Amino acid sequence: MGSNKSTEDKVKLFPRDAEEFSIKLQNEMFERVGKKVEVMIYGDGAFKDPIGKIWELADPVVSPGYTKGLEGVPNEVKLKYLADNNFAHLSGEELKQAIREHIKNI
């Protein structure tokens, strides 16, 4: 599905049946340590900033396998976007405070 050149003589590949692999790994972790963890197999990625709506794309398939607990909409903010756009008129302590308040109100 995808690969990344790791070194001059190594290539990293996604596992076969990535979704099945992620579920099996989740189950094995629960059996070993008694904790439910979410598992995601991903490449270099893509991320859509929910505020700025900026897509960063690298792989044609970003996450070929993951456990169901990861489904949904992300709730992240890109600090650089806020500083460069929403609060471009601020600097120093005023900028820090404005970003803190923005995050509190999400």
Coordinates of C-alpha atoms in Angstrom, one line a residue:
M1 CA 0.0 0.0 0.0
G2 CA 2.8 2.4 0.6
S3 CA 6.4 2.5 1.6
N4 CA 9.0 4.9 2.9
K5 CA 12.7 4.9 2.2
S6 CA 14.3 4.5 5.6
T7 CA 18.0 4.4 4.7
E8 CA 20.0 3.8 1.6
D9 CA 19.4 0.0 1.9
K10 CA 16.1 -0.2 3.9
V11 CA 12.5 0.4 3.0
K12 CA 9.7 0.5 5.6
L13 CA 6.5 -1.1 4.5
F14 CA 3.0 -1.1 6.0
P15 CA 2.0 -4.5 7.4
R16 CA -0.3 -6.7 5.4
D17 CA -4.0 -6.5 6.5
A18 CA -3.2 -3.4 8.6
E19 CA -6.6 -3.1 10.2
E20 CA -6.6 -6.8 11.3
F21 CA -3.0 -6.3 12.5
S22 CA -4.1 -3.3 14.6
I23 CA -7.0 -5.1 16.2
K24 CA -4.8 -8.1 17.0
L25 CA -2.2 -5.9 18.6
Q26 CA -4.8 -4.1 20.7
N27 CA -6.1 -7.5 21.9
E28 CA -2.6 -8.7 22.7
M29 CA -1.8 -5.5 24.7
F30 CA -4.9 -6.0 26.7
E31 CA -4.0 -9.7 27.4
R32 CA -0.5 -8.7 28.4
V33 CA -1.0 -5.6 30.5
G34 CA -4.8 -5.4 31.1
K35 CA -5.1 -2.0 29.4
K36 CA -7.1 -1.1 26.3
V37 CA -4.9 0.9 23.9
E38 CA -5.8 2.3 20.6
V39 CA -3.6 1.3 17.7
M40 CA -2.9 3.2 14.5
I41 CA -0.7 2.2 11.6
Y42 CA 0.3 5.3 9.7
G43 CA 2.7 6.7 7.1
D44 CA 4.2 10.1 7.0
G45 CA 0.7 11.2 7.2
A46 CA -1.9 13.7 6.5
F47 CA -3.5 16.1 9.0
K48 CA -6.3 18.6 8.5
D49 CA -6.1 21.4 11.0
P50 CA -9.7 21.8 12.1
I51 CA -9.3 25.5 12.6
G52 CA -7.2 26.5 9.7
K53 CA -8.5 23.7 7.4
I54 CA -4.9 23.2 6.1
W55 CA -4.1 19.7 4.8
E56 CA -0.6 18.3 5.1
L57 CA -0.3 15.3 2.8
A58 CA 2.5 12.9 2.3
D59 CA 1.2 9.4 1.6
P60 CA -1.7 8.3 -0.6
V61 CA -3.1 6.2 2.2
V62 CA -2.4 7.9 5.5
S63 CA -3.6 5.2 7.9
P64 CA -4.4 1.9 6.4
G65 CA -5.2 0.3 9.7
Y66 CA -6.5 1.4 13.1
T67 CA -8.8 0.4 16.0
K68 CA -12.4 1.7 16.2
G69 CA -11.7 3.9 19.2
L70 CA -9.8 6.3 16.9
E71 CA -12.7 7.0 14.6
G72 CA -14.1 10.5 14.8
V73 CA -13.1 14.1 14.3
P74 CA -9.8 15.4 15.7
N75 CA -9.8 18.3 18.2
E76 CA -6.4 19.8 17.7
V77 CA -5.3 23.3 17.0
K78 CA -2.2 24.3 15.2
L79 CA -0.4 26.9 17.3
K80 CA 1.6 28.3 14.4
Y81 CA -1.6 28.9 12.5
L82 CA -3.2 30.8 15.5
A83 CA 0.0 32.9 16.0
D84 CA 0.3 33.7 12.3
N85 CA -3.3 34.3 11.5
N86 CA -5.8 34.8 14.4
F87 CA -3.4 36.6 16.6
A88 CA -0.8 38.0 14.1
H89 CA -1.3 41.5 15.7
L90 CA 0.0 40.2 19.1
S91 CA 3.4 39.3 20.4
G92 CA 5.1 38.1 23.6
E93 CA 2.9 37.6 26.7
E94 CA -0.2 39.0 24.9
L95 CA 0.1 36.3 22.2
K96 CA 0.6 33.5 24.8
Q97 CA -2.4 34.6 26.7
A98 CA -4.6 34.9 23.6
I99 CA -3.6 31.4 22.5
R100 CA -4.3 30.0 26.0
E101 CA -7.7 31.6 26.1
H102 CA -8.5 30.3 22.6
I103 CA -7.6 26.7 23.7
K104 CA -9.7 27.0 26.9
N105 CA -12.7 28.0 24.8
I106 CA -12.6 25.2 22.3

